[in-house]
PDB file of C-alpha atoms in Angstrom:
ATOM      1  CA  UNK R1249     -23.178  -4.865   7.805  1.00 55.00           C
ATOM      2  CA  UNK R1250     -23.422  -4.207  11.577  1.00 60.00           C
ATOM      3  CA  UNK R1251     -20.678  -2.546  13.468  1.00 60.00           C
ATOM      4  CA  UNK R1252     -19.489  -5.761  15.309  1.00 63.00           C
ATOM      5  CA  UNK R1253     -19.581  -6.828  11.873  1.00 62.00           C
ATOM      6  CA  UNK R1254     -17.298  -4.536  10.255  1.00 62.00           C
ATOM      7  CA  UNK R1255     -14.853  -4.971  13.168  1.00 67.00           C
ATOM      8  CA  UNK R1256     -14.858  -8.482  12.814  1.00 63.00           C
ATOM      9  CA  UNK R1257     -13.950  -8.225   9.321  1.00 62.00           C
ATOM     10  CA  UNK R1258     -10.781  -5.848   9.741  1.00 64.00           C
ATOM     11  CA  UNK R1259      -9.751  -8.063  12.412  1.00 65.00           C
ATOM     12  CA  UNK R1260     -10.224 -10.900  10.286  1.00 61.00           C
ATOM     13  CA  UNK R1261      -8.176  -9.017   7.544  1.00 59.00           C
ATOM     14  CA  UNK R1262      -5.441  -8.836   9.959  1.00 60.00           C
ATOM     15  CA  UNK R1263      -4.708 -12.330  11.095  1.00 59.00           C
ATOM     16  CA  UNK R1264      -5.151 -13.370   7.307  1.00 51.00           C
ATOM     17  CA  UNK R1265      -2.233 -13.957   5.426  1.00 48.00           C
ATOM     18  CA  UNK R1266      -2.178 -12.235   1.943  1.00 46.00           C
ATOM     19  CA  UNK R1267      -2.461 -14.123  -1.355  1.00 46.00           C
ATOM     20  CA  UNK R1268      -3.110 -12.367  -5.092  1.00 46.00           C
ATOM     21  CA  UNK R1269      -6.348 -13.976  -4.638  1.00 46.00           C
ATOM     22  CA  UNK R1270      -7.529 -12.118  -1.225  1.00 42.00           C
ATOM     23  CA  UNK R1271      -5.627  -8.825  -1.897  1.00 42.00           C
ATOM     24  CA  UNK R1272      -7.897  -7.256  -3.897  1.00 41.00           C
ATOM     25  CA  UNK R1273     -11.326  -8.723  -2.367  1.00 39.00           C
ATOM     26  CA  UNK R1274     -13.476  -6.379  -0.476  1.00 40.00           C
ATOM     27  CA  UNK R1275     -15.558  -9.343   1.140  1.00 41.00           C
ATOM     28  CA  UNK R1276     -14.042 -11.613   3.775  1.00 42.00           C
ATOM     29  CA  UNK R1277     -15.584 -15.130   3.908  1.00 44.00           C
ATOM     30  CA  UNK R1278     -12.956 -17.016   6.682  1.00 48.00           C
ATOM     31  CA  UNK R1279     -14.032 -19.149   9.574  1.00 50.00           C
ATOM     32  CA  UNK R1280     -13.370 -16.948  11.638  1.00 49.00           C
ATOM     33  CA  UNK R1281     -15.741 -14.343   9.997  1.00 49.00           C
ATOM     34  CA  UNK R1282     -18.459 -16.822  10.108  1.00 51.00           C
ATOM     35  CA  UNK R1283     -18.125 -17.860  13.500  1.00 49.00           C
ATOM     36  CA  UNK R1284     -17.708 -14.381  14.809  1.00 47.00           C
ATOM     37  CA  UNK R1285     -21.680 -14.629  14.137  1.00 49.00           C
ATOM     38  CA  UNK R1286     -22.249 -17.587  16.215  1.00 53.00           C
ATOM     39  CA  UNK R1287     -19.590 -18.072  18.815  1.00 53.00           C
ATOM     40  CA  UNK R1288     -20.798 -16.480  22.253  1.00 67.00           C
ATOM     41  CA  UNK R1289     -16.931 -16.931  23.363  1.00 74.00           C
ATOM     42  CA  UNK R1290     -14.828 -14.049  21.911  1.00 83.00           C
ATOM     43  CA  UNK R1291     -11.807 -15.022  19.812  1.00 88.00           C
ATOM     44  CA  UNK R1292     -10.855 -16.813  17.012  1.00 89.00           C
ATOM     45  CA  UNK R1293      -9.640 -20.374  16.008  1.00 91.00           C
ATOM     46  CA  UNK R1294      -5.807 -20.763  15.564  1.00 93.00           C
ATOM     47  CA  UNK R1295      -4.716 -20.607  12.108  1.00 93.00           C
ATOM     48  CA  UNK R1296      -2.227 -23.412  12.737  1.00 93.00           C
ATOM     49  CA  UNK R1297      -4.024 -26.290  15.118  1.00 94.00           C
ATOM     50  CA  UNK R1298      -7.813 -24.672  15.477  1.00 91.00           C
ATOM     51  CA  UNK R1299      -7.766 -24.294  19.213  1.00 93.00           C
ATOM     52  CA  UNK R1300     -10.222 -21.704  20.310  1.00 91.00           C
ATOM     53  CA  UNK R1301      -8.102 -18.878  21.461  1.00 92.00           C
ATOM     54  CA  UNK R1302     -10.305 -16.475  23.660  1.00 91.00           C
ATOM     55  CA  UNK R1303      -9.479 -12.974  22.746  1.00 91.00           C
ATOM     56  CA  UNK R1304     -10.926  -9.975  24.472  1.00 89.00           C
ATOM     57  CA  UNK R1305     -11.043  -6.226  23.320  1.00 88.00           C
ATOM     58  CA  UNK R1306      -8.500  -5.140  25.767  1.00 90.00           C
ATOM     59  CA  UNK R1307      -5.967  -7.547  24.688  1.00 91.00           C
ATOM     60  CA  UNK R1308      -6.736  -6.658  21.180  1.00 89.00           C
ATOM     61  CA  UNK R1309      -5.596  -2.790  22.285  1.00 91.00           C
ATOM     62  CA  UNK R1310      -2.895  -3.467  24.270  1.00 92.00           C
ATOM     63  CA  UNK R1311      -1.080  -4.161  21.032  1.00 89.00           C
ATOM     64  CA  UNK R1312       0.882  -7.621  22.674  1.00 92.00           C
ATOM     65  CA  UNK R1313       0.775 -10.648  20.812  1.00 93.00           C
ATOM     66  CA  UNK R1314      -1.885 -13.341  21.306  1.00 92.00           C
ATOM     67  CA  UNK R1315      -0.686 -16.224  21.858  1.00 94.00           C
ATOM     68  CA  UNK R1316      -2.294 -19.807  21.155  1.00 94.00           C
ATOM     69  CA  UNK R1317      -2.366 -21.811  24.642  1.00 94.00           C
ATOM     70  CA  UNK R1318      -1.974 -25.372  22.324  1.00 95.00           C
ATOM     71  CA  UNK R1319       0.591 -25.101  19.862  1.00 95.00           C
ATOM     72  CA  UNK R1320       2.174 -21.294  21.070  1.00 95.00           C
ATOM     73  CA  UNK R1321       1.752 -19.394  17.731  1.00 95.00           C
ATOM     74  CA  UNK R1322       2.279 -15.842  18.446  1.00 94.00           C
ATOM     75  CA  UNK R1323      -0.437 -13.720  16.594  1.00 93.00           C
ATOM     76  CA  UNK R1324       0.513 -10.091  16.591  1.00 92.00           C
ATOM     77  CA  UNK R1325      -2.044  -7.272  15.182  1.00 88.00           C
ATOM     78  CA  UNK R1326      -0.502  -4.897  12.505  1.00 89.00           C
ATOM     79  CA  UNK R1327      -1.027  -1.726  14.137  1.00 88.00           C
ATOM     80  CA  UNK R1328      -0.815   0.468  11.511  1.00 90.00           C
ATOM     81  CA  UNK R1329      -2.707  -1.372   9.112  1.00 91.00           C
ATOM     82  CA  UNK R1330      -5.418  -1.930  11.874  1.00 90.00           C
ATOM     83  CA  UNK R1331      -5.293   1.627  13.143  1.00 92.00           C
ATOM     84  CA  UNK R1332      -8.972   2.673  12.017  1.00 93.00           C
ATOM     85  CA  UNK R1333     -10.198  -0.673  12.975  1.00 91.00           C
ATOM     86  CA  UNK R1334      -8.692  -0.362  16.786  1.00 92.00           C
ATOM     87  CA  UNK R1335      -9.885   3.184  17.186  1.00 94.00           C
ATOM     88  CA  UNK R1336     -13.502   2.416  16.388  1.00 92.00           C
ATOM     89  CA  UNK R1337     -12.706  -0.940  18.706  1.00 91.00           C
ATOM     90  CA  UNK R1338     -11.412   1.518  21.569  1.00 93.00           C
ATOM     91  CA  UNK R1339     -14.474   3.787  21.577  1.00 93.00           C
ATOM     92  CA  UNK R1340     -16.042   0.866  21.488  1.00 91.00           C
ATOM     93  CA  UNK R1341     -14.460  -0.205  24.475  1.00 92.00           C
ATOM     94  CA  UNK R1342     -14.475   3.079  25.958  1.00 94.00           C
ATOM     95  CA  UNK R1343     -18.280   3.069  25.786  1.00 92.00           C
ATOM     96  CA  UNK R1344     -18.624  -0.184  27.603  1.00 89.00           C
ATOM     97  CA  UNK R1345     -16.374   1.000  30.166  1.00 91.00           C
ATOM     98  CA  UNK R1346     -18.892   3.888  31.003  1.00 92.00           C
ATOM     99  CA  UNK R1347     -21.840   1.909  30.415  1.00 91.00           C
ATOM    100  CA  UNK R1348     -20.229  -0.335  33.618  1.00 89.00           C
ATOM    101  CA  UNK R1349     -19.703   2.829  35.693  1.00 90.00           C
ATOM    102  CA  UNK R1350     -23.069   3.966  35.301  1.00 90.00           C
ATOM    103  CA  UNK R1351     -24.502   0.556  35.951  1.00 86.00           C
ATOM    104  CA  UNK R1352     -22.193   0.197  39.188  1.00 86.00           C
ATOM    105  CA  UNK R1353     -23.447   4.149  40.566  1.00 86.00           C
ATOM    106  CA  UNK R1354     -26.907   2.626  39.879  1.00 82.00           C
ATOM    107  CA  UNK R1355     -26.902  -0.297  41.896  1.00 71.00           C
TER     108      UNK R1355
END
């Protein structure tokens, strides 16, 4: 599994709610998991109408809740739970960021 990959999935974990059935799985096959592959739009579908709720990797670090512009579910990221998964997401981040400074000294 990619990188992107494996974030997708802990983010996926996240936002899904917990059932006997999904506790103990170690595989995550959700919408939103799928269309992580294929959506060029970053962000997920709300759980409660399906609106496409853009969600980009600084919102996901600032830790405030994402909210659905349709229907106004509040989604808020366990930060504990997802602490692993948001530090490889802020490198991640952190990478980009330089990878945009360099390109901006550059041109």
């Amino acid at each position: 599994m990619s990188f992107i990959g494996k974030i997708v999935t802990g983010i996926t974990r996240i936002w899904r709610p917990k059932t006997k059935e999904n506790e103990s799985s170690s595989t995550v096959s959700t919408p939103i998991a799928n269309e992580a592959q294929y959506s060029k739009t970053p962000g997920l579908n709300c759980p409660q109408c399906s609106f496409r709720i853009s969600v980009s990797v600084p919102m996901l670090l600032s830790g405030a809740a994402i909210v659905c512009p349709a229907c106004n579910l509040k989604l808020n990221v366990e930060q504990e739970q997802s602490k692993p998964c948001l530090d490889e997401l802020k490198k991640v981040n952190d990478a980009m960021n330089r990878a945009e400074a360099v390109k901006q000294n550059v041109q």
